[in-house]
Amino acid sequence: MSEETAQTRTIAVDMVARVEGEGALRVTVKGETVQDVELRIFEPPRFFEAFLRGRHYEEVPDIVARICGICPVAYQMSAVHALEWVFGLRIDGGLRDLRRLLYCGEWIESHALHVYMLQAPDFLGYESGLAMAKDQAAVVTRGLRLKKAGNAIMTLLGGRSVHPVSVKVGGFSRVPLRRELEGLKDELLWARDAAVETVHWVADFDYPEFALDYNYVALRHPNEYPFNEGRVVASSGLQISASEFEQHFIEHQVDYSNALHCKLQGSSYLVGPLARLNLNQEHLTPLARQVLADRRIELPLRNPFQGIIARSVEILYALEESLRLIELYESPSEPALPVVVRPGTGMACTEAPRGILYHRYEVDVDGVIRDVKIVPPTSQNQARIEQDLRLFMPRLLRLPDKGAALACERIIRCYDPCISCATHFLNLEIKRESIA
């Protein structure tokens, strides 16, 4: 839809697929200058922090898993780590390995979905993954089978692939037998080869020239690529524990969005695969390094459009890590450590597919949740998305309305925003004002 007057021009485009949740984009232009960019999240408030207050700690893993159908494991892992901090529990050995394996399953299924069905069509000129499947059935089938491999891990360890039910404070309600994990190996070996093909495939895409100087933020562990544990680090030099998160990362409300914006010391920053890969490249496997070298891809990557490369490399890493963990697996003697309830406050960060996910819980003497704070990765990236759109918009001002809208959507999809897992809808409005 387009409206034009002597002073302003407003363009509205809706029904854009491949964005998770309900949001809109409003861009104000004066002459040839971009005056303002607002990413408006009008997804209704979901009140999960309020739902958790007054609940017993044992209910938390199942409740937070319902926050997202794409990355429920991340919500469960941040929650149980924070609560185990309160109760003085340390999860090691086979139970820790199983949590890491469960996280691998989530990364594989989430990244494969985004790479093949959400972002790749942008580079190949298709309006959707389904349209792409008509011409490239073998490619889309490879992507869906990759996603299915991740789902299989989540189903075995979590009880089901969506909203897993076996995660609990102290461990799991049930742990798999070794032969059950062995049953995954043949498919994961196929998926590892498919992941190598995926990196080669996306490396051939045509990327716009758009390198930026980001402040990357991710977890960093001394010995491994980060999933559940590590210090919060930034390319600006920050190195803190999760318990210090709220001293440096501040959320604030903007009047045009139902989602909070989070800033680091007053500035935007970037979380997610691009940040993780650039800050943890020393922990990549030899195979992942070799594939990057074969394609002459040098790190750090500074182009947001190349987030699809980072996701593809992380699919490969997660598959190799899955096979390693299965090979080493020894079934724990008990599925969970005993919990001794005590009051306190616990904080934890883990790495969701889209970036750092922070949880804080205050627990009373009976194990009842008295206060909660959850900072998801999408709210952390929102200010950065707006900033990148502001920088890229001057290239789009002379495009027809539809072309400008599609180009903006392509940028937004680079960050894989998880506004929610319900609907797929984005309005883009460009308000053009003439210079007086």
Short mmCIF file of C-alpha atoms in Angstrom, two decimals:
data_model
loop_
_atom_site.label_atom_id
_atom_site.label_comp_id
_atom_site.label_asym_id
_atom_site.label_seq_id
_atom_site.Cartn_x
_atom_site.Cartn_y
_atom_site.Cartn_z
CA MET A 1 0.00 0.00 0.00
CA SER A 2 1.35 3.48 -0.87
CA GLU A 3 0.22 7.01 0.01
CA GLU A 4 1.91 10.19 -1.20
CA THR A 5 1.42 13.88 -0.53
CA ALA A 6 3.46 16.95 -1.32
CA GLN A 7 5.23 16.70 2.02
CA THR A 8 5.32 13.05 2.94
CA ARG A 9 5.29 9.64 1.39
CA THR A 10 4.24 6.59 3.32
CA ILE A 11 4.82 3.05 2.18
CA ALA A 12 3.32 0.06 3.97
CA VAL A 13 4.06 -3.53 3.03
CA ASP A 14 2.66 -6.48 4.94
CA MET A 15 2.49 -10.25 4.86
CA VAL A 16 6.22 -10.83 4.72
CA ALA A 17 7.11 -14.43 5.52
CA ARG A 18 10.14 -15.82 7.31
CA VAL A 19 10.12 -13.48 10.31
CA GLU A 20 9.18 -15.20 13.56
CA GLY A 21 6.52 -13.16 15.34
CA GLU A 22 4.64 -9.93 14.89
CA GLY A 23 6.53 -6.73 14.20
CA ALA A 24 6.71 -3.69 11.99
CA LEU A 25 9.40 -1.36 10.70
CA ARG A 26 8.94 2.41 10.39
CA VAL A 27 11.57 4.47 8.59
CA THR A 28 11.42 8.29 8.45
CA VAL A 29 13.34 9.94 5.63
CA LYS A 30 13.87 13.65 5.05
CA GLY A 31 15.22 14.42 1.62
CA GLU A 32 18.04 11.90 1.19
CA THR A 33 18.70 11.56 4.91
CA VAL A 34 17.36 8.80 7.16
CA GLN A 35 15.92 10.55 10.20
CA ASP A 36 14.75 7.60 12.25
CA VAL A 37 14.33 3.82 12.23
CA GLU A 38 11.95 2.03 14.59
CA LEU A 39 11.65 -1.76 14.77
CA ARG A 40 8.21 -2.03 16.33
CA ILE A 41 7.48 -5.28 18.13
CA PHE A 42 3.74 -5.36 18.70
CA GLU A 43 3.62 -9.00 19.67
CA PRO A 44 1.44 -8.94 22.82
CA PRO A 45 3.31 -9.12 26.17
CA ARG A 46 3.64 -12.74 27.28
CA PHE A 47 4.16 -12.28 31.06
CA PHE A 48 6.35 -15.37 31.61
CA GLU A 49 8.35 -13.64 34.35
CA ALA A 50 5.06 -12.97 36.17
CA PHE A 51 3.85 -16.55 35.58
CA LEU A 52 6.97 -17.91 37.30
CA ARG A 53 6.60 -15.86 40.49
CA GLY A 54 4.98 -17.98 43.20
CA ARG A 55 5.77 -21.26 41.40
CA HIS A 56 7.89 -24.04 42.92
CA TYR A 57 11.37 -24.35 41.44
CA GLU A 58 10.57 -27.83 40.08
CA GLU A 59 7.98 -26.30 37.72
CA VAL A 60 10.40 -23.82 36.17
CA PRO A 61 12.04 -25.99 33.43
CA ASP A 62 8.68 -27.02 31.95
CA ILE A 63 7.26 -23.47 32.10
CA VAL A 64 10.23 -21.69 30.51
CA ALA A 65 10.40 -24.30 27.73
CA ARG A 66 7.06 -22.87 26.51
CA ILE A 67 8.62 -19.46 25.89
CA CYS A 68 9.91 -20.64 22.50
CA GLY A 69 9.19 -23.57 20.24
CA ILE A 70 12.50 -23.13 18.40
CA CYS A 71 14.94 -22.75 21.30
CA PRO A 72 13.24 -24.26 24.41
CA VAL A 73 16.45 -25.99 25.52
CA ALA A 74 18.20 -22.64 25.91
CA TYR A 75 15.49 -21.42 28.28
CA GLN A 76 15.64 -24.66 30.25
CA MET A 77 19.45 -24.63 30.48
CA SER A 78 19.72 -21.00 31.66
CA ALA A 79 16.99 -21.68 34.23
CA VAL A 80 18.40 -24.88 35.71
CA HIS A 81 21.92 -23.45 35.86
CA ALA A 82 20.69 -20.38 37.74
CA LEU A 83 18.66 -22.51 40.18
CA GLU A 84 21.53 -24.95 40.69
CA TRP A 85 23.69 -21.95 41.57
CA VAL A 86 21.21 -21.16 44.37
CA PHE A 87 21.21 -24.76 45.66
CA GLY A 88 24.99 -25.21 45.42
CA LEU A 89 24.83 -27.96 42.77
CA ARG A 90 27.58 -28.59 40.25
CA ILE A 91 26.67 -30.80 37.29
CA ASP A 92 29.67 -32.69 35.86
CA GLY A 93 30.51 -35.90 34.02
CA GLY A 94 27.86 -37.71 32.01
CA LEU A 95 25.02 -35.40 33.05
CA ARG A 96 26.95 -32.34 31.88
CA ASP A 97 27.75 -34.11 28.60
CA LEU A 98 24.07 -34.94 28.06
CA ARG A 99 23.10 -31.30 28.56
CA ARG A 100 25.74 -30.29 26.05
CA LEU A 101 24.45 -32.92 23.60
CA LEU A 102 20.88 -31.68 24.05
CA TYR A 103 22.09 -28.16 23.27
CA CYS A 104 23.78 -29.50 20.10
CA GLY A 105 20.43 -30.89 18.98
CA GLU A 106 18.78 -27.50 19.40
CA TRP A 107 21.50 -25.63 17.52
CA ILE A 108 21.34 -28.11 14.63
CA GLU A 109 17.56 -27.96 14.20
CA SER A 110 17.29 -24.19 14.73
CA HIS A 111 20.23 -23.24 12.51
CA ALA A 112 19.20 -25.65 9.73
CA LEU A 113 15.70 -24.17 9.71
CA HIS A 114 17.03 -20.64 9.43
CA VAL A 115 19.78 -21.33 6.90
CA TYR A 116 17.67 -23.35 4.46
CA MET A 117 14.08 -22.16 4.91
CA LEU A 118 14.37 -18.57 6.18
CA GLN A 119 17.52 -16.87 4.90
CA ALA A 120 18.82 -18.80 1.88
CA PRO A 121 15.79 -17.88 -0.29
CA ASP A 122 16.86 -14.22 0.07
CA PHE A 123 20.17 -14.92 -1.64
CA LEU A 124 18.73 -17.16 -4.35
CA GLY A 125 15.79 -14.99 -5.38
CA TYR A 126 12.91 -17.00 -3.96
CA GLU A 127 10.02 -15.68 -1.93
CA SER A 128 10.05 -18.70 0.38
CA GLY A 129 11.62 -22.06 1.10
CA LEU A 130 8.64 -23.75 -0.51
CA ALA A 131 9.16 -21.80 -3.73
CA MET A 132 12.85 -22.73 -3.63
CA ALA A 133 11.91 -26.41 -3.22
CA LYS A 134 10.20 -26.43 -6.62
CA ASP A 135 13.53 -25.74 -8.35
CA GLN A 136 15.99 -27.09 -5.78
CA ALA A 137 14.27 -30.06 -4.19
CA ALA A 138 17.52 -31.86 -3.34
CA VAL A 139 18.92 -28.84 -1.51
CA VAL A 140 15.77 -28.25 0.53
CA THR A 141 15.54 -31.97 1.33
CA ARG A 142 19.12 -31.83 2.63
CA GLY A 143 18.19 -28.92 4.89
CA LEU A 144 15.09 -30.60 6.26
CA ARG A 145 16.97 -33.84 6.91
CA LEU A 146 19.63 -31.84 8.79
CA LYS A 147 16.91 -30.29 10.92
CA LYS A 148 15.45 -33.74 11.53
CA ALA A 149 18.84 -34.95 12.83
CA GLY A 150 18.76 -32.20 15.45
CA ASN A 151 15.17 -33.04 16.33
CA ALA A 152 16.15 -36.69 16.87
CA ILE A 153 18.70 -35.70 19.54
CA MET A 154 16.14 -33.50 21.28
CA THR A 155 13.49 -36.23 21.17
CA LEU A 156 15.78 -38.87 22.68
CA LEU A 157 17.17 -36.67 25.46
CA GLY A 158 14.25 -34.32 26.03
CA GLY A 159 11.31 -36.66 25.54
CA ARG A 160 10.09 -34.74 22.50
CA SER A 161 11.54 -32.35 19.93
CA VAL A 162 9.36 -29.35 20.83
CA HIS A 163 9.13 -28.12 24.45
CA PRO A 164 11.23 -30.99 25.95
CA VAL A 165 10.00 -32.41 29.27
CA SER A 166 12.92 -34.38 30.75
CA VAL A 167 15.15 -31.49 31.91
CA LYS A 168 15.08 -30.85 35.68
CA VAL A 169 17.14 -29.07 38.30
CA GLY A 170 20.02 -31.46 39.10
CA GLY A 171 19.94 -33.37 35.80
CA PHE A 172 17.20 -35.20 33.89
CA SER A 173 14.11 -37.20 34.76
CA ARG A 174 15.55 -39.96 32.56
CA VAL A 175 18.90 -40.52 30.87
CA PRO A 176 19.34 -42.57 27.68
CA LEU A 177 21.03 -45.93 27.40
CA ARG A 178 24.27 -46.04 25.45
CA ARG A 179 22.69 -48.17 22.73
CA GLU A 180 20.00 -45.53 22.27
CA LEU A 181 22.62 -42.86 21.61
CA GLU A 182 24.51 -45.26 19.34
CA GLY A 183 21.34 -45.47 17.27
CA LEU A 184 21.76 -41.82 16.30
CA LYS A 185 25.28 -42.18 14.91
CA ASP A 186 24.59 -43.20 11.30
CA GLU A 187 22.28 -40.24 10.73
CA LEU A 188 24.64 -37.83 12.47
CA LEU A 189 27.53 -39.03 10.28
CA TRP A 190 25.41 -38.32 7.19
CA ALA A 191 24.47 -34.94 8.68
CA ARG A 192 28.14 -34.06 9.30
CA ASP A 193 28.89 -34.51 5.60
CA ALA A 194 25.77 -32.53 4.73
CA ALA A 195 26.94 -29.74 7.03
CA VAL A 196 30.25 -29.53 5.16
CA GLU A 197 28.26 -29.23 1.91
CA THR A 198 26.16 -26.52 3.55
CA VAL A 199 29.19 -24.35 4.37
CA HIS A 200 30.41 -24.69 0.77
CA TRP A 201 26.91 -23.88 -0.51
CA VAL A 202 26.44 -20.65 1.46
CA ALA A 203 30.03 -19.55 0.80
CA ASP A 204 29.06 -19.15 -2.87
CA PHE A 205 26.22 -16.70 -2.14
CA ASP A 206 26.56 -13.11 -3.36
CA TYR A 207 27.03 -10.93 -0.24
CA PRO A 208 26.48 -7.14 -0.29
CA GLU A 209 29.50 -5.05 0.72
CA PHE A 210 28.50 -4.07 4.26
CA ALA A 211 31.30 -4.66 6.80
CA LEU A 212 30.67 -3.08 10.21
CA ASP A 213 32.65 -2.54 13.39
CA TYR A 214 30.54 -4.48 15.90
CA ASN A 215 30.95 -4.89 19.61
CA TYR A 216 30.50 -8.69 19.68
CA VAL A 217 29.24 -10.28 22.91
CA ALA A 218 29.28 -14.03 23.64
CA LEU A 219 30.21 -16.59 26.25
CA ARG A 220 33.79 -17.83 26.25
CA HIS A 221 34.93 -21.04 27.89
CA PRO A 222 38.64 -21.83 28.35
CA ASN A 223 38.44 -25.31 26.79
CA GLU A 224 35.39 -25.58 24.55
CA TYR A 225 33.05 -23.79 22.16
CA PRO A 226 30.42 -22.29 24.50
CA PHE A 227 26.98 -23.76 25.09
CA ASN A 228 26.08 -23.86 28.79
CA GLU A 229 29.03 -22.24 30.49
CA GLY A 230 31.63 -19.52 30.23
CA ARG A 231 32.34 -15.91 31.05
CA VAL A 232 30.53 -13.12 29.24
CA VAL A 233 33.06 -11.41 26.99
CA ALA A 234 32.88 -8.58 24.48
CA SER A 235 35.22 -7.54 21.71
CA SER A 236 35.43 -4.17 23.51
CA GLY A 237 37.32 -5.95 26.33
CA LEU A 238 34.54 -6.76 28.81
CA GLN A 239 35.05 -10.03 30.75
CA ILE A 240 32.52 -10.73 33.49
CA SER A 241 30.68 -13.60 35.16
CA ALA A 242 26.94 -14.12 34.65
CA SER A 243 26.36 -12.80 38.18
CA GLU A 244 27.68 -9.41 37.00
CA PHE A 245 25.44 -9.26 33.88
CA GLU A 246 22.94 -6.71 35.22
CA GLN A 247 25.72 -4.38 36.33
CA HIS A 248 26.73 -3.86 32.69
CA PHE A 249 23.71 -4.74 30.52
CA ILE A 250 20.73 -2.44 31.05
CA GLU A 251 17.24 -2.98 29.61
CA HIS A 252 14.97 -0.05 28.85
CA GLN A 253 11.52 0.45 27.38
CA VAL A 254 10.92 2.28 24.11
CA ASP A 255 7.46 3.68 23.48
CA TYR A 256 6.98 2.04 20.09
CA SER A 257 7.73 -1.59 21.06
CA ASN A 258 6.48 -4.20 23.51
CA ALA A 259 10.00 -5.69 23.68
CA LEU A 260 12.66 -4.14 25.89
CA HIS A 261 15.94 -2.93 24.40
CA CYS A 262 19.14 -4.02 26.12
CA LYS A 263 22.37 -2.03 25.86
CA LEU A 264 25.91 -2.59 27.10
CA GLN A 265 27.20 0.49 28.86
CA GLY A 266 24.71 2.59 26.88
CA SER A 267 25.56 1.26 23.42
CA SER A 268 24.19 -1.37 21.07
CA TYR A 269 26.02 -4.68 20.62
CA LEU A 270 25.65 -7.94 18.71
CA VAL A 271 25.00 -11.45 20.06
CA GLY A 272 24.48 -14.68 18.12
CA PRO A 273 26.44 -16.95 15.76
CA LEU A 274 28.55 -14.17 14.22
CA ALA A 275 29.65 -12.98 17.68
CA ARG A 276 30.22 -16.52 18.98
CA LEU A 277 32.28 -17.58 15.99
CA ASN A 278 34.46 -14.48 16.00
CA LEU A 279 35.09 -14.66 19.77
CA ASN A 280 35.58 -18.45 19.98
CA GLN A 281 37.28 -19.40 16.73
CA GLU A 282 40.16 -21.09 18.59
CA HIS A 283 37.71 -23.80 19.76
CA LEU A 284 36.53 -24.84 16.30
CA THR A 285 37.27 -28.40 15.26
CA PRO A 286 40.01 -29.18 12.69
CA LEU A 287 37.33 -30.10 10.11
CA ALA A 288 35.50 -26.79 10.58
CA ARG A 289 38.79 -24.90 10.27
CA GLN A 290 39.66 -26.83 7.12
CA VAL A 291 36.32 -26.05 5.45
CA LEU A 292 36.77 -22.34 6.22
CA ALA A 293 40.31 -22.48 4.83
CA ASP A 294 39.16 -24.33 1.70
CA ARG A 295 36.70 -21.50 0.99
CA ARG A 296 39.22 -18.82 2.00
CA ILE A 297 36.84 -17.49 4.62
CA GLU A 298 38.83 -15.48 7.13
CA LEU A 299 37.64 -14.60 10.62
CA PRO A 300 36.40 -12.34 12.04
CA LEU A 301 33.36 -11.95 9.80
CA ARG A 302 32.03 -8.39 10.00
CA ASN A 303 29.22 -8.51 7.44
CA PRO A 304 25.79 -9.23 9.01
CA PHE A 305 24.67 -10.95 5.81
CA GLN A 306 27.40 -13.54 6.46
CA GLY A 307 25.66 -14.63 9.63
CA ILE A 308 24.42 -17.51 7.47
CA ILE A 309 28.04 -18.67 7.12
CA ALA A 310 28.51 -18.55 10.89
CA ARG A 311 25.31 -20.58 11.42
CA SER A 312 26.43 -23.17 8.87
CA VAL A 313 29.82 -23.53 10.58
CA GLU A 314 28.05 -23.96 13.92
CA ILE A 315 25.85 -26.72 12.46
CA LEU A 316 29.04 -28.54 11.48
CA TYR A 317 30.58 -27.95 14.91
CA ALA A 318 27.46 -29.16 16.74
CA LEU A 319 27.35 -32.37 14.70
CA GLU A 320 31.02 -33.14 15.35
CA GLU A 321 30.52 -32.38 19.05
CA SER A 322 27.46 -34.65 19.14
CA LEU A 323 29.43 -37.55 17.71
CA ARG A 324 32.28 -36.93 20.18
CA LEU A 325 29.92 -36.85 23.16
CA ILE A 326 28.16 -40.04 22.05
CA GLU A 327 31.50 -41.82 21.62
CA LEU A 328 32.59 -40.88 25.17
CA TYR A 329 29.22 -41.45 26.83
CA GLU A 330 28.99 -43.45 30.04
CA SER A 331 25.51 -43.60 31.52
CA PRO A 332 25.34 -41.71 34.85
CA SER A 333 24.54 -43.80 37.93
CA GLU A 334 21.56 -41.54 38.64
CA PRO A 335 19.58 -39.32 36.23
CA ALA A 336 19.78 -36.35 38.61
CA LEU A 337 21.66 -35.15 41.67
CA PRO A 338 19.62 -34.70 44.87
CA VAL A 339 18.51 -31.13 45.55
CA VAL A 340 18.76 -29.53 48.99
CA VAL A 341 16.58 -26.42 48.87
CA ARG A 342 17.99 -23.23 50.30
CA PRO A 343 17.04 -19.60 49.74
CA GLY A 344 19.08 -17.31 47.55
CA THR A 345 19.50 -15.67 44.18
CA GLY A 346 21.11 -17.34 41.19
CA MET A 347 22.12 -16.06 37.75
CA ALA A 348 23.18 -17.89 34.58
CA CYS A 349 23.91 -17.24 30.92
CA THR A 350 23.86 -19.87 28.18
CA GLU A 351 24.15 -19.60 24.40
CA ALA A 352 20.78 -19.91 22.67
CA PRO A 353 21.01 -20.36 18.87
CA ARG A 354 20.39 -16.59 18.55
CA GLY A 355 22.82 -15.54 21.29
CA ILE A 356 23.27 -15.07 25.01
CA LEU A 357 20.22 -15.81 27.16
CA TYR A 358 20.33 -14.48 30.75
CA HIS A 359 18.17 -15.73 33.66
CA ARG A 360 18.04 -14.63 37.32
CA TYR A 361 15.88 -16.32 40.00
CA GLU A 362 15.26 -15.38 43.63
CA VAL A 363 14.13 -18.44 45.64
CA ASP A 364 12.72 -18.57 49.18
CA VAL A 365 13.29 -21.16 51.91
CA ASP A 366 10.49 -23.40 50.55
CA GLY A 367 11.88 -23.42 46.99
CA VAL A 368 9.25 -20.98 45.72
CA ILE A 369 10.25 -18.43 43.07
CA ARG A 370 9.92 -14.88 44.40
CA ASP A 371 11.47 -12.89 41.56
CA VAL A 372 12.62 -13.56 37.97
CA LYS A 373 14.43 -11.71 35.23
CA ILE A 374 14.90 -13.07 31.70
CA VAL A 375 16.84 -11.25 28.98
CA PRO A 376 16.48 -13.04 25.59
CA PRO A 377 18.93 -12.59 22.71
CA THR A 378 16.47 -10.86 20.37
CA SER A 379 15.95 -7.94 22.77
CA GLN A 380 19.73 -7.62 23.00
CA ASN A 381 20.07 -7.37 19.21
CA GLN A 382 17.15 -5.00 18.56
CA ALA A 383 19.06 -1.75 18.99
CA ARG A 384 21.83 -3.10 16.75
CA ILE A 385 19.31 -4.14 14.07
CA GLU A 386 17.90 -0.60 14.03
CA GLN A 387 21.41 0.86 13.81
CA ASP A 388 22.33 -1.41 10.89
CA LEU A 389 19.10 -0.55 9.06
CA ARG A 390 19.88 3.14 9.53
CA LEU A 391 23.33 2.59 7.98
CA PHE A 392 22.02 0.50 5.07
CA MET A 393 18.90 2.55 4.23
CA PRO A 394 20.65 5.26 2.13
CA ARG A 395 21.35 2.54 -0.48
CA LEU A 396 17.64 1.80 -0.71
CA LEU A 397 16.03 5.22 -0.93
CA ARG A 398 15.90 5.28 -4.72
CA LEU A 399 14.40 1.80 -4.95
CA PRO A 400 10.68 1.32 -5.61
CA ASP A 401 8.61 0.81 -2.49
CA LYS A 402 8.46 -2.96 -2.79
CA GLY A 403 12.17 -3.29 -3.47
CA ALA A 404 13.09 -1.15 -0.45
CA ALA A 405 10.78 -3.17 1.77
CA LEU A 406 12.20 -6.50 0.64
CA ALA A 407 15.76 -5.24 1.15
CA CYS A 408 14.94 -4.17 4.73
CA GLU A 409 13.44 -7.55 5.45
CA ARG A 410 16.59 -9.23 4.20
CA ILE A 411 18.64 -7.26 6.72
CA ILE A 412 16.29 -8.09 9.58
CA ARG A 413 16.40 -11.78 8.73
CA CYS A 414 20.22 -11.76 9.02
CA TYR A 415 19.79 -11.67 12.81
CA ASP A 416 17.16 -14.44 12.89
CA PRO A 417 14.96 -12.43 15.27
CA CYS A 418 12.74 -14.65 17.38
CA ILE A 419 9.91 -12.22 18.11
CA SER A 420 7.83 -15.25 18.95
CA CYS A 421 7.23 -18.64 17.45
CA ALA A 422 3.63 -17.96 16.55
CA THR A 423 2.94 -15.82 13.50
CA HIS A 424 4.83 -14.54 10.49
CA PHE A 425 4.08 -10.92 9.75
CA LEU A 426 5.98 -7.67 9.25
CA ASN A 427 4.74 -4.23 8.23
CA LEU A 428 7.27 -1.84 6.73
CA GLU A 429 6.42 1.85 6.67
CA ILE A 430 8.70 4.45 5.11
CA LYS A 431 7.73 8.06 5.80
CA ARG A 432 9.40 10.43 3.34
CA GLU A 433 9.49 14.13 4.19
CA SER A 434 10.61 16.77 1.72
CA ILE A 435 13.14 19.39 2.86
CA ALA A 436 11.42 22.71 3.64
#
